[in-house]
XYZ file of C-alpha atoms in Angstrom:
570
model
C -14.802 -11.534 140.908
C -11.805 -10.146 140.830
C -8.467 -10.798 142.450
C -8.504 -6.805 143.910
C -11.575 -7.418 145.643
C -11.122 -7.243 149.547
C -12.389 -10.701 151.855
C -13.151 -10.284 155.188
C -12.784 -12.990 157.583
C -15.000 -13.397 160.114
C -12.502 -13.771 163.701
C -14.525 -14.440 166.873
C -14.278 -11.922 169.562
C -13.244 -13.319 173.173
C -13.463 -11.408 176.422
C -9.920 -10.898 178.294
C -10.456 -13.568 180.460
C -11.785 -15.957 178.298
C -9.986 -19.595 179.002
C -10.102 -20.048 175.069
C -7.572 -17.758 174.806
C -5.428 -19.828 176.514
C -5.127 -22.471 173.493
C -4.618 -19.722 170.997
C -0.876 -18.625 169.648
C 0.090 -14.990 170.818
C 2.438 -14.699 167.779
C 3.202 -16.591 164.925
C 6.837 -17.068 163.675
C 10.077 -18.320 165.781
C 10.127 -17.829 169.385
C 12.553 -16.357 171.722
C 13.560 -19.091 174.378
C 15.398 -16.518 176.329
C 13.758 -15.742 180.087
C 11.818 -13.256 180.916
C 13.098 -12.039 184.601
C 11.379 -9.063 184.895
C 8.359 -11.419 184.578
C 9.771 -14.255 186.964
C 10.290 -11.640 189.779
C 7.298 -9.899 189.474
C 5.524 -13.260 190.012
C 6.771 -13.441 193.122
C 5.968 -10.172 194.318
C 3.764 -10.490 197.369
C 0.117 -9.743 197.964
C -1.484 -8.753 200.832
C -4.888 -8.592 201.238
C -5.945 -7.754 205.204
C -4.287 -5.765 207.496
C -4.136 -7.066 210.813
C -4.107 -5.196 213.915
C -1.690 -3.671 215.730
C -0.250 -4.757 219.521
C -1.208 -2.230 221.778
C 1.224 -0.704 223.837
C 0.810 -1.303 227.694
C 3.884 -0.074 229.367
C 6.694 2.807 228.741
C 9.318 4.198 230.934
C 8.238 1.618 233.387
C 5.169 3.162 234.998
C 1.858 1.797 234.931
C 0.634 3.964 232.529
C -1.211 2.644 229.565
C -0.590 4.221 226.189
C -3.454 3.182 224.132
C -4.325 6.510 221.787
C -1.698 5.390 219.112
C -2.874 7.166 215.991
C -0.265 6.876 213.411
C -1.598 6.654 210.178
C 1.080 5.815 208.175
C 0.399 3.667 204.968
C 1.800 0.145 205.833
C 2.498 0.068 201.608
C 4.789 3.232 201.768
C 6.753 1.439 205.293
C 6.874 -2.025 203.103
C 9.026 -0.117 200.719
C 11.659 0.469 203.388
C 12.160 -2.986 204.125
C 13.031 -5.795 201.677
C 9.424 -7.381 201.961
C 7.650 -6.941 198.584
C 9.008 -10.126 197.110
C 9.188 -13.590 198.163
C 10.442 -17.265 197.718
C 8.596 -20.054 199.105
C 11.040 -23.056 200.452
C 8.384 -25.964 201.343
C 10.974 -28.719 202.051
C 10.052 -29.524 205.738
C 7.867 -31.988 206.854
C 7.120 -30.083 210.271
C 7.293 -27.417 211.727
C 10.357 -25.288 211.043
C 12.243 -24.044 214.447
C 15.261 -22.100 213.196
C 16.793 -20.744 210.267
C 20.396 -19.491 209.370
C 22.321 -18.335 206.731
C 26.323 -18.256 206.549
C 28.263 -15.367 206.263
C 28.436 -14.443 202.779
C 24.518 -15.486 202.482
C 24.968 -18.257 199.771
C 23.908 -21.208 201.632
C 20.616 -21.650 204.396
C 19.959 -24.066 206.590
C 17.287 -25.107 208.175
C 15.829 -27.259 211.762
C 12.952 -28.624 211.693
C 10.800 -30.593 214.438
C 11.105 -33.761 212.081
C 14.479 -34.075 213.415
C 15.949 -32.759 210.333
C 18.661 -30.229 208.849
C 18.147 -29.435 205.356
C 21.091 -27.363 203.847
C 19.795 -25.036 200.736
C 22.125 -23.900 198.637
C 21.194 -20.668 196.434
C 23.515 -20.971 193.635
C 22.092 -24.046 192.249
C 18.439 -23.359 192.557
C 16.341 -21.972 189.991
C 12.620 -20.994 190.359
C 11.441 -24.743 188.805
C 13.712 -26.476 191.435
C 13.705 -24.864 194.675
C 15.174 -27.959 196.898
C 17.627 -28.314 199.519
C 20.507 -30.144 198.106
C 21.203 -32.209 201.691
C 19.331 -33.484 204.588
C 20.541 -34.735 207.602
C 19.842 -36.430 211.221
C 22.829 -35.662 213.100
C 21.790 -38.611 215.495
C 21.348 -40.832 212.837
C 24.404 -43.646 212.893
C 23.481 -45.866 210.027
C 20.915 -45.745 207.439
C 19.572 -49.312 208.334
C 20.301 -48.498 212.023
C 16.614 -47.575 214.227
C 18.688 -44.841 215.870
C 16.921 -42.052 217.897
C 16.082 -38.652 216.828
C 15.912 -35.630 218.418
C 13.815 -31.821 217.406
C 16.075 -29.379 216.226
C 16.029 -26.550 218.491
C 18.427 -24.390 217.232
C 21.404 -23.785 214.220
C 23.558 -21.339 213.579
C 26.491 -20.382 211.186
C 29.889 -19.053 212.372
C 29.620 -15.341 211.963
C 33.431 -15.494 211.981
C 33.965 -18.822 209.913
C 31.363 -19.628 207.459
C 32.937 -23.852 207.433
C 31.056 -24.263 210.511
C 27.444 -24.953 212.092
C 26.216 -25.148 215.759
C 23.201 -27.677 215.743
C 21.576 -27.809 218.939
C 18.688 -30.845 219.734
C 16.664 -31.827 222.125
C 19.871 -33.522 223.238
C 22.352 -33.064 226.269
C 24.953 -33.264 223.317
C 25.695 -30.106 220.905
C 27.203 -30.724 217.793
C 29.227 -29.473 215.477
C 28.571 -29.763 211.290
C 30.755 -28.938 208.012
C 28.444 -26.616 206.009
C 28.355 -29.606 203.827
C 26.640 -31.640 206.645
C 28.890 -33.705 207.945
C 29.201 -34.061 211.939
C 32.881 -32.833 212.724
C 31.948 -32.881 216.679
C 30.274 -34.099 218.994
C 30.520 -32.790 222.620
C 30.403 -34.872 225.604
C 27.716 -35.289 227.851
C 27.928 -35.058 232.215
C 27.612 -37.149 234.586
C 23.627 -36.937 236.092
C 24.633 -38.763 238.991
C 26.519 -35.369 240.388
C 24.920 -32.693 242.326
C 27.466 -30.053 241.969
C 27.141 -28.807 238.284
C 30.754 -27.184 238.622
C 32.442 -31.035 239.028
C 30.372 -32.165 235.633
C 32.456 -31.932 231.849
C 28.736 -31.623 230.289
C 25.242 -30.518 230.083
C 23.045 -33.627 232.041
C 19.859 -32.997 230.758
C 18.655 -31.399 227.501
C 19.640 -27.967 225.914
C 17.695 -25.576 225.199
C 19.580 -22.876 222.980
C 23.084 -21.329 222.427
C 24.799 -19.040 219.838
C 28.364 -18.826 219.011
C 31.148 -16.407 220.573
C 30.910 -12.824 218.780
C 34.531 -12.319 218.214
C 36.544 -15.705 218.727
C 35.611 -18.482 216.354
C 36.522 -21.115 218.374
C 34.151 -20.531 221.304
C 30.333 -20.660 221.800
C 27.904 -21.110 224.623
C 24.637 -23.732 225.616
C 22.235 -23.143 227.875
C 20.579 -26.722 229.175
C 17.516 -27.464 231.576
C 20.396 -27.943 234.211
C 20.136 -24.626 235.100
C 24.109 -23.861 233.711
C 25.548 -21.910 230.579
C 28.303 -23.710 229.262
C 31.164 -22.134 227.193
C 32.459 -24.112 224.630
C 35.951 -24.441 222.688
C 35.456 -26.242 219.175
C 39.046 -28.176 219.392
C 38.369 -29.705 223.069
C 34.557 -31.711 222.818
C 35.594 -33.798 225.870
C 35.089 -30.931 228.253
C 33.682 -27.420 228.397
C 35.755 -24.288 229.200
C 33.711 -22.748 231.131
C 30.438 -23.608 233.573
C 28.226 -20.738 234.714
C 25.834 -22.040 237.286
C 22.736 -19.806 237.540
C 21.256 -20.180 240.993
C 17.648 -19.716 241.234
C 16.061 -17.626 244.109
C 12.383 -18.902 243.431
C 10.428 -20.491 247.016
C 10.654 -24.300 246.048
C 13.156 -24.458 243.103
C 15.896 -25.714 245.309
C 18.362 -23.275 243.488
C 17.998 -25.077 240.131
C 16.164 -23.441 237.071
C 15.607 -24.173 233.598
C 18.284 -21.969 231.351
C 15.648 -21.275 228.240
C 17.615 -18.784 225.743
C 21.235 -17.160 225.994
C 22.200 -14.707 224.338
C 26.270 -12.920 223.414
C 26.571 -9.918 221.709
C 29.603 -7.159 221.423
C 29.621 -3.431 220.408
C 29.947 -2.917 216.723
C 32.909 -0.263 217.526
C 34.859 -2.561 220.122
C 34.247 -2.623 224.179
C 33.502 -5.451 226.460
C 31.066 -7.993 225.399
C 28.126 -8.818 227.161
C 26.138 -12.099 227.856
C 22.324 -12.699 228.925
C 20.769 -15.520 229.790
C 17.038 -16.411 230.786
C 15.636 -18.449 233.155
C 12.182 -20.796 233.508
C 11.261 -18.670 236.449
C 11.427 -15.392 235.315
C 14.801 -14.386 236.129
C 17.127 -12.175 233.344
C 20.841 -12.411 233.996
C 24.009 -10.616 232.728
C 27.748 -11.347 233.238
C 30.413 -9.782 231.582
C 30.823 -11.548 228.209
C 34.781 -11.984 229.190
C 34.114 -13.457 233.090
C 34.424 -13.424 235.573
C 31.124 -15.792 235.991
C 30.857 -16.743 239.416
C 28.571 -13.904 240.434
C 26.084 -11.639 237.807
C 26.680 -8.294 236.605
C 23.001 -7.653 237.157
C 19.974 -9.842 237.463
C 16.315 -9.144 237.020
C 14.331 -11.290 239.354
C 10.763 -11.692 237.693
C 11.631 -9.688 234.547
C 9.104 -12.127 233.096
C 6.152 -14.199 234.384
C 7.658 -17.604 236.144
C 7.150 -20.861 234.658
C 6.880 -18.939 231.084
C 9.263 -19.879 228.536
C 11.142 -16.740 227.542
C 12.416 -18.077 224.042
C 13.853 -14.628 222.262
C 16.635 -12.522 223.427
C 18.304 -10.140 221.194
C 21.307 -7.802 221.905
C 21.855 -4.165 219.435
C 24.566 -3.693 217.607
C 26.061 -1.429 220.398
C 25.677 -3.856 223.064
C 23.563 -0.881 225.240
C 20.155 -2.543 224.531
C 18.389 -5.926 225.122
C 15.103 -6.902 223.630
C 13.087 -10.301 225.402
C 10.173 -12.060 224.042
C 8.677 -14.056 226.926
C 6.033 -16.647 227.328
C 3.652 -14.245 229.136
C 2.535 -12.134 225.725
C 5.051 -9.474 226.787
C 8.142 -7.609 224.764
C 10.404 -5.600 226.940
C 13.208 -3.197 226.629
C 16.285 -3.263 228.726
C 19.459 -0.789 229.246
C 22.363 -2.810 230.253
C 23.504 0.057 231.575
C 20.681 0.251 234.255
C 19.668 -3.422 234.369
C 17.219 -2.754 236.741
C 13.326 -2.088 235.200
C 12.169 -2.268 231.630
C 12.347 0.754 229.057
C 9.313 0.069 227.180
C 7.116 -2.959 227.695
C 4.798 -3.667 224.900
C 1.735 -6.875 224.803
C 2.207 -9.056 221.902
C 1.341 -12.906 221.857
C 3.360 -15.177 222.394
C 3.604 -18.795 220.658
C 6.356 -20.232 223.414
C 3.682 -22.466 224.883
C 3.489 -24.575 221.823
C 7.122 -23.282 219.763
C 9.489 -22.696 222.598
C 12.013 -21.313 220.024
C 9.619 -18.405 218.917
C 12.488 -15.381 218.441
C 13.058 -12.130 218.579
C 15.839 -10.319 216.428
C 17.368 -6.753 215.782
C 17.619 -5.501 212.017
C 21.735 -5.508 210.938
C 22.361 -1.704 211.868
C 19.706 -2.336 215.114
C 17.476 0.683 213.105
C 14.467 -2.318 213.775
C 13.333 -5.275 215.447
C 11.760 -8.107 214.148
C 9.842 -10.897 214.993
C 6.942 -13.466 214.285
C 3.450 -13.850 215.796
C 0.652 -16.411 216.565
C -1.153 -15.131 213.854
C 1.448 -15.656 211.189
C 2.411 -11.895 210.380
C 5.900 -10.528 210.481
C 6.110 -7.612 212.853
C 8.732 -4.803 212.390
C 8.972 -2.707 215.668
C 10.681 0.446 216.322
C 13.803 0.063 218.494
C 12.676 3.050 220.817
C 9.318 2.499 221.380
C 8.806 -0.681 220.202
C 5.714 0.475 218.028
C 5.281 -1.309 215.247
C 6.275 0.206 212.184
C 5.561 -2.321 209.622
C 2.841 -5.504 210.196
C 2.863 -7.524 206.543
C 1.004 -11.481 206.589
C 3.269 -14.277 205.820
C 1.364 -17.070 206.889
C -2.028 -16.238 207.613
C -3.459 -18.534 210.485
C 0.054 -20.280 211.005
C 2.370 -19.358 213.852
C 5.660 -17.535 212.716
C 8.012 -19.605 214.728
C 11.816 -17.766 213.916
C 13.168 -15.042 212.059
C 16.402 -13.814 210.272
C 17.648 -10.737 208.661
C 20.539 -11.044 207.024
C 22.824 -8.106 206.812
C 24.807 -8.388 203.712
C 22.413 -10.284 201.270
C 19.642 -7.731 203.317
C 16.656 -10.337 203.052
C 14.567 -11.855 205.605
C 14.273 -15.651 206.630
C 11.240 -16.998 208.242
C 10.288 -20.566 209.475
C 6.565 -21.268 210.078
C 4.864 -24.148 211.675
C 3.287 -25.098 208.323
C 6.337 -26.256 207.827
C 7.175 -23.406 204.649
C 10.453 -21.549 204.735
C 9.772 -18.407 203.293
C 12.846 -15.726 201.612
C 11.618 -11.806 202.042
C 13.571 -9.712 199.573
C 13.199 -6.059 197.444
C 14.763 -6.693 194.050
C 15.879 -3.084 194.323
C 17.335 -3.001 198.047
C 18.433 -7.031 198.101
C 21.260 -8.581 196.656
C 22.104 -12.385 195.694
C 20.298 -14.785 198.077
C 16.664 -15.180 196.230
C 16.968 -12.425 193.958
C 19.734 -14.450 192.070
C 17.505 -17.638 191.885
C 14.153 -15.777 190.785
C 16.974 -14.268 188.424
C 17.735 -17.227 186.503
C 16.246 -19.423 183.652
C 13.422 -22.020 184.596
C 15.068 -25.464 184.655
C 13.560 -27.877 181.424
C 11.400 -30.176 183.519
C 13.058 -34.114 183.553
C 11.579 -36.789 185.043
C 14.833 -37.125 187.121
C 13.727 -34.172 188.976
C 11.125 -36.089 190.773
C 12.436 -38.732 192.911
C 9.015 -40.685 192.485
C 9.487 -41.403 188.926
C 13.169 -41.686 188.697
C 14.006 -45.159 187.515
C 16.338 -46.973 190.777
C 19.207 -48.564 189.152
C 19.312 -51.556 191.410
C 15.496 -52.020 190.025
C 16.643 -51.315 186.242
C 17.615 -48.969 183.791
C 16.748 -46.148 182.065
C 16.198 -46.193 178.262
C 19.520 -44.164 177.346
C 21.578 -45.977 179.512
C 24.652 -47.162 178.300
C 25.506 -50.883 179.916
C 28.347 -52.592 179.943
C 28.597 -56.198 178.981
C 28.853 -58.537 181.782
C 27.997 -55.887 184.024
C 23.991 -55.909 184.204
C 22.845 -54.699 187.729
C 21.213 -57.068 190.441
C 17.788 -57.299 191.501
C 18.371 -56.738 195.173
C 19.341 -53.259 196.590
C 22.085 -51.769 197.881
C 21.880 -53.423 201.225
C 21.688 -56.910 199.395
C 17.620 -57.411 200.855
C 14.597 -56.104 200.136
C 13.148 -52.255 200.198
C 10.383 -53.784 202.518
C 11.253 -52.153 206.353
C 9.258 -54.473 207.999
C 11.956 -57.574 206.974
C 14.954 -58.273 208.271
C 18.271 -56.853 207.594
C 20.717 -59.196 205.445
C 24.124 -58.815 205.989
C 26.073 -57.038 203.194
C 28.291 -59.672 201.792
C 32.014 -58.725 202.273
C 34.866 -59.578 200.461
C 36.495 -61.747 203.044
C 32.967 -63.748 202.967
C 33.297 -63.861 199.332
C 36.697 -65.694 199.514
C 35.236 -68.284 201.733
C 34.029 -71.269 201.014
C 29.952 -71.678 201.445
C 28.524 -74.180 203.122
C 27.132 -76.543 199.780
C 30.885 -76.454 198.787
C 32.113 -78.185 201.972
C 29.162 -80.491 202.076
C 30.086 -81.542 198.748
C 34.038 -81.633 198.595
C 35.028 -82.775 202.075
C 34.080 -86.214 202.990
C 32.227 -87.048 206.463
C 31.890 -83.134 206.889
C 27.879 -83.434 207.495
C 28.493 -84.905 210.544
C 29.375 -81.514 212.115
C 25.704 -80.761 212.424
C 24.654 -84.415 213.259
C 23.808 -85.335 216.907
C 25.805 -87.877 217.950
C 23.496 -89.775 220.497
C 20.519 -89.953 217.252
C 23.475 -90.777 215.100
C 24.124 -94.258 217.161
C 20.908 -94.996 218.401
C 20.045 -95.599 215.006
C 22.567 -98.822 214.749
C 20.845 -99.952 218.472
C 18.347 -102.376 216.337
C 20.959 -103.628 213.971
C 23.569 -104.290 216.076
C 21.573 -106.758 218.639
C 20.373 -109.214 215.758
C 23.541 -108.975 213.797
C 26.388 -108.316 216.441
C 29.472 -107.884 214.548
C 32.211 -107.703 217.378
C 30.536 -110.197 219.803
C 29.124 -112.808 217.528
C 31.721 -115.444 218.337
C 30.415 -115.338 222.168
C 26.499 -115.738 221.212
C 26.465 -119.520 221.637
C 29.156 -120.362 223.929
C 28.827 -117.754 226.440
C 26.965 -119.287 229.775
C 23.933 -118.260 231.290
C 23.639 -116.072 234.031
C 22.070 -117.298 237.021
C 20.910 -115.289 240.297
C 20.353 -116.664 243.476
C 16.936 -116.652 244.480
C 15.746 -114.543 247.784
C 12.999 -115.625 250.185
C 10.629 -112.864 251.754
C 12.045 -113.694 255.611
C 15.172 -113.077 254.749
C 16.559 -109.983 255.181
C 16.729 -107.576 252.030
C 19.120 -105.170 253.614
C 23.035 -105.653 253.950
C 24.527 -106.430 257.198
C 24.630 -103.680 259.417
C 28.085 -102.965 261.522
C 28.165 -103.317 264.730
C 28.988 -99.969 266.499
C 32.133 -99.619 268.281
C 31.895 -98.657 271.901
């Protein structure tokens, strides 16, 4: 045979999706390490699979008259284009289900509330796609880590528009608190007296709050709205009383002129004007005042702009301060003119998820051009802000409510919190800057078992194979706390170092003489010579022999036991 001869080797043919394949090398040779980000971002890209229905319209122009021949046929895949939904980034770090969502100012950092009592603080420089985390978490009631101290639900938290260093975190608390946008508690404001029945004389909210937002123009002010039935204006640098107290008196039969404040709301004209501030209430009622007071008396109020005793958890305000948008607890969406705060625009149905998430929202895009908010069902729904028609219906959580919403205006990406307790980051890779396109971006982080806090060694337990230890310097079995992990023990005392200085208690026992009889009872201590010292008296032993007898008289029945009574004077 010779060496020109051609040899065929038999290579078995796999189908495309054979698993085999799998196990087989794609090339042979040395391998670029580099990313591939086209690849990483298109792995994210979102697919839908159903579309869901849309609302149907009930009301417009305030009549009665039903609109229900809506026949656009518009391709919901040519609208998704418009709007930075085609990608996402899924942030399961909750526990619960997640209330609110904000992101600062320049869009590098998110936070989160959760119903687990929770903050978690997300910071999108340092995450990659392998290692999508929130770098903090924090109970803002919490004292101590060993302390039982109570917790509260996170209703709502929001970044200073004006002053990125600062975060309004709102519980189910009387007390709202100010954090660092590293977590740390700066303030925390102080609670009224409940025993007062003017709410005018009080320095604080008496019951719990419900909502708030900061001032849109003066970083140092925001507002609260509490079950109280008051909106309190707030000054950062004064947390022993409020500026302001705006008492909302109810006119419902049998409220007794109290209701519950459930959502506030403070927005300005983009171009400058007069600001304007809305509040509603538990029984239906939609007020206004003029965002720079006077506040004793309403610039217009709506009685029954929503069903009573529904919780009307969104309020939203465009950018030109002319239009007002309410979700309410009655599976409504209305349009208001705050320039004839009388009747709704537009009134469309849409279900609400108040019942069970009282913070369910309702937001305008950044240049107002759309509104956007969550549903029961878990789809985002992107409304028209004339009609209120929705222009865009994409699933982010199928059968999970979508609880709050956030569009960010300079990062343009969308935040959502479900009750599944996922954070989700909407973006177009095209249309969206930094935020999640950055971290989908970047290289995958090498995996390291110090990535998962379950297998990462604790150093008060041992030590890691690399570890370099100092001599003489070998860590202790017990923990940081100086007991053990187990909850159910008791706490020991950290050992401080005026304790160390002390002497201990074997040392004095030892050193100083007669210094056991500190915790000797002294009555045990001499009855135990009782015995001893009647058959061997040492003191009186000279007086045993000589010492006489004593002798009693002795006392016959008829004579009379009793002493001898005196004889009265007359």
């Amino acid at each position: 045979m010779s060496s020109d001869d051609d040899f065929e080797v038999e290579v078995p043919e796999l189908a495309a999706d054979d698993p085999m394949r799998a196990f087989l090398p794609a090339a042979f040779g040395k391998k670029d390490k580099t990313a591939n980000i086209a690849a990483q971002i298109d792995k994210s890209r979102r697919v839908v699979e159903e579309k869901p229905s849309k609302p149907q319209q009930v009301k417009k122009g305030g009549d009665s008259s039903s609109d229900g021949s809506d026949s656009d046929s518009d391709d919901d895949s040519d609208d998704g284009d418009e709007y930075p939904v085609s990608h996402e980034m899924v942030i399961p770090t909750a526990t619960r289900a997640v209330t609110t969502v904000s992101l600062d100012p320049a869009g590098g950092r998110l936070a989160t509330g959760s119903t687990d009592c929770t903050v978690k603080l997300h910071d999108f420089s340092s995450m990659t796609p392998t290692t999508i985390r929130a770098f903090r978490t924090i109970d803002p009631h919490e004292a101590k880590a060993a302390d039982n101290a109570e917790s509260h639900p996170i209703h709502h938290i929001e970044f200073n528009p004006q002053a990125g260093n600062a975060l309004l975190c709102i519980s189910a608390h009387p007390q709202a608190m100010i954090l660092s946008r590293d977590g740390e508690v700066l303030t925390t404001f102080v609670k009224g007296d409940m025993y007062l029945r003017d709410m005018h004389n009080t320095k604080g909210h008496i019951s719990e709050i419900t909502g708030g937002t900061w001032h849109p123009t003066d970083k140092n002010q925001f507002i609260t709205a509490g079950t109280d039935s008051t909106l309190r204006i707030w000054d950062i640098n004064n947390k022993r009383s409020q500026k302001q107290v705006v008492v909302f008196k109810s006119k419902a039969a049998g409220s007794a002129g109290r209701s519950k404040m459930t959502a506030v709301a403070w927005g300005t004209p983009a171009q400058g004007g007069n600001n304007v501030l809305i509040g509603a209430a538990l029984d239906g009622t939609l007020v206004m005042y003029g965002g720079n007071g006077p506040f004793s008396r309403p610039a217009g109020e709506i009685l029954q702009a929503h069903k009573p005793q529904t919780w009307t958890g969104g309020i939203a305000i465009s950018g030109d301060g002319r239009m007002v948008v309410t979700r309410g607890g009655d599976d409504l969406i209305k349009l208001w003119d705050t320039r004839k705060f009388t009747k709704p625009l537009v009134t469309v149905s849409h279900e609400s998820t108040s019942s069970a998430h009282p913070t369910s929202n309702i937001r305008y895009a950044p240049n107002s051009t759309s509104i956007i908010t969550g549903s029961a069902t878990g789809h985002l729904h992107i409304l028209n802000p004339g009609n209120l028609r929705p222009e865009h219906v994409t699933p982010i959580t199928p059968g999970s409510p979508l609880i709050t919403v956030e569009w960010h205006p300079k990062i343009n990406q969308i935040v959502t919190g479900s009750a599944n307790a996922e954070t989700r980051v909407l973006y177009n890779p095209e249309k969206s800057t930094r935020g999640a396109v950055e971290v989908m971006s970047r290289a995958p982080k090498k995996r390291h078992i110090d990535d998962n806090s379950a297998l990462t060694t604790d150093q008060s337990m041992g030590m890691s194979g690399d570890a370099i230890i100092t001599p003489g310097a070998m860590p202790k079995k017990s923990n940081a706390a100086g007991g053990s992990k187990d909850p159910r023990r008791p706490h020991i005392p950290q050992q401080t170092p005026f304790q160390r200085s002390q002497p201990d208690e074997r040392h004095v026992a030892e050193s100083i003489p007669l210094a056991r009889m500190l915790h000797e009872d002294p009555r045990e201590a001499l009855l135990k010579y009782a015995d001893k010292a009647k058959s061997d008296p040492m003191f009186t032993k000279a007086w045993s022999k000589t010492q006489p007898e004593t002798q009693y008289a002795e006392i016959s029945d008829e004579e009379d036991h009793g002493p001898d009574k005196k004889r009265a004077k007359r």
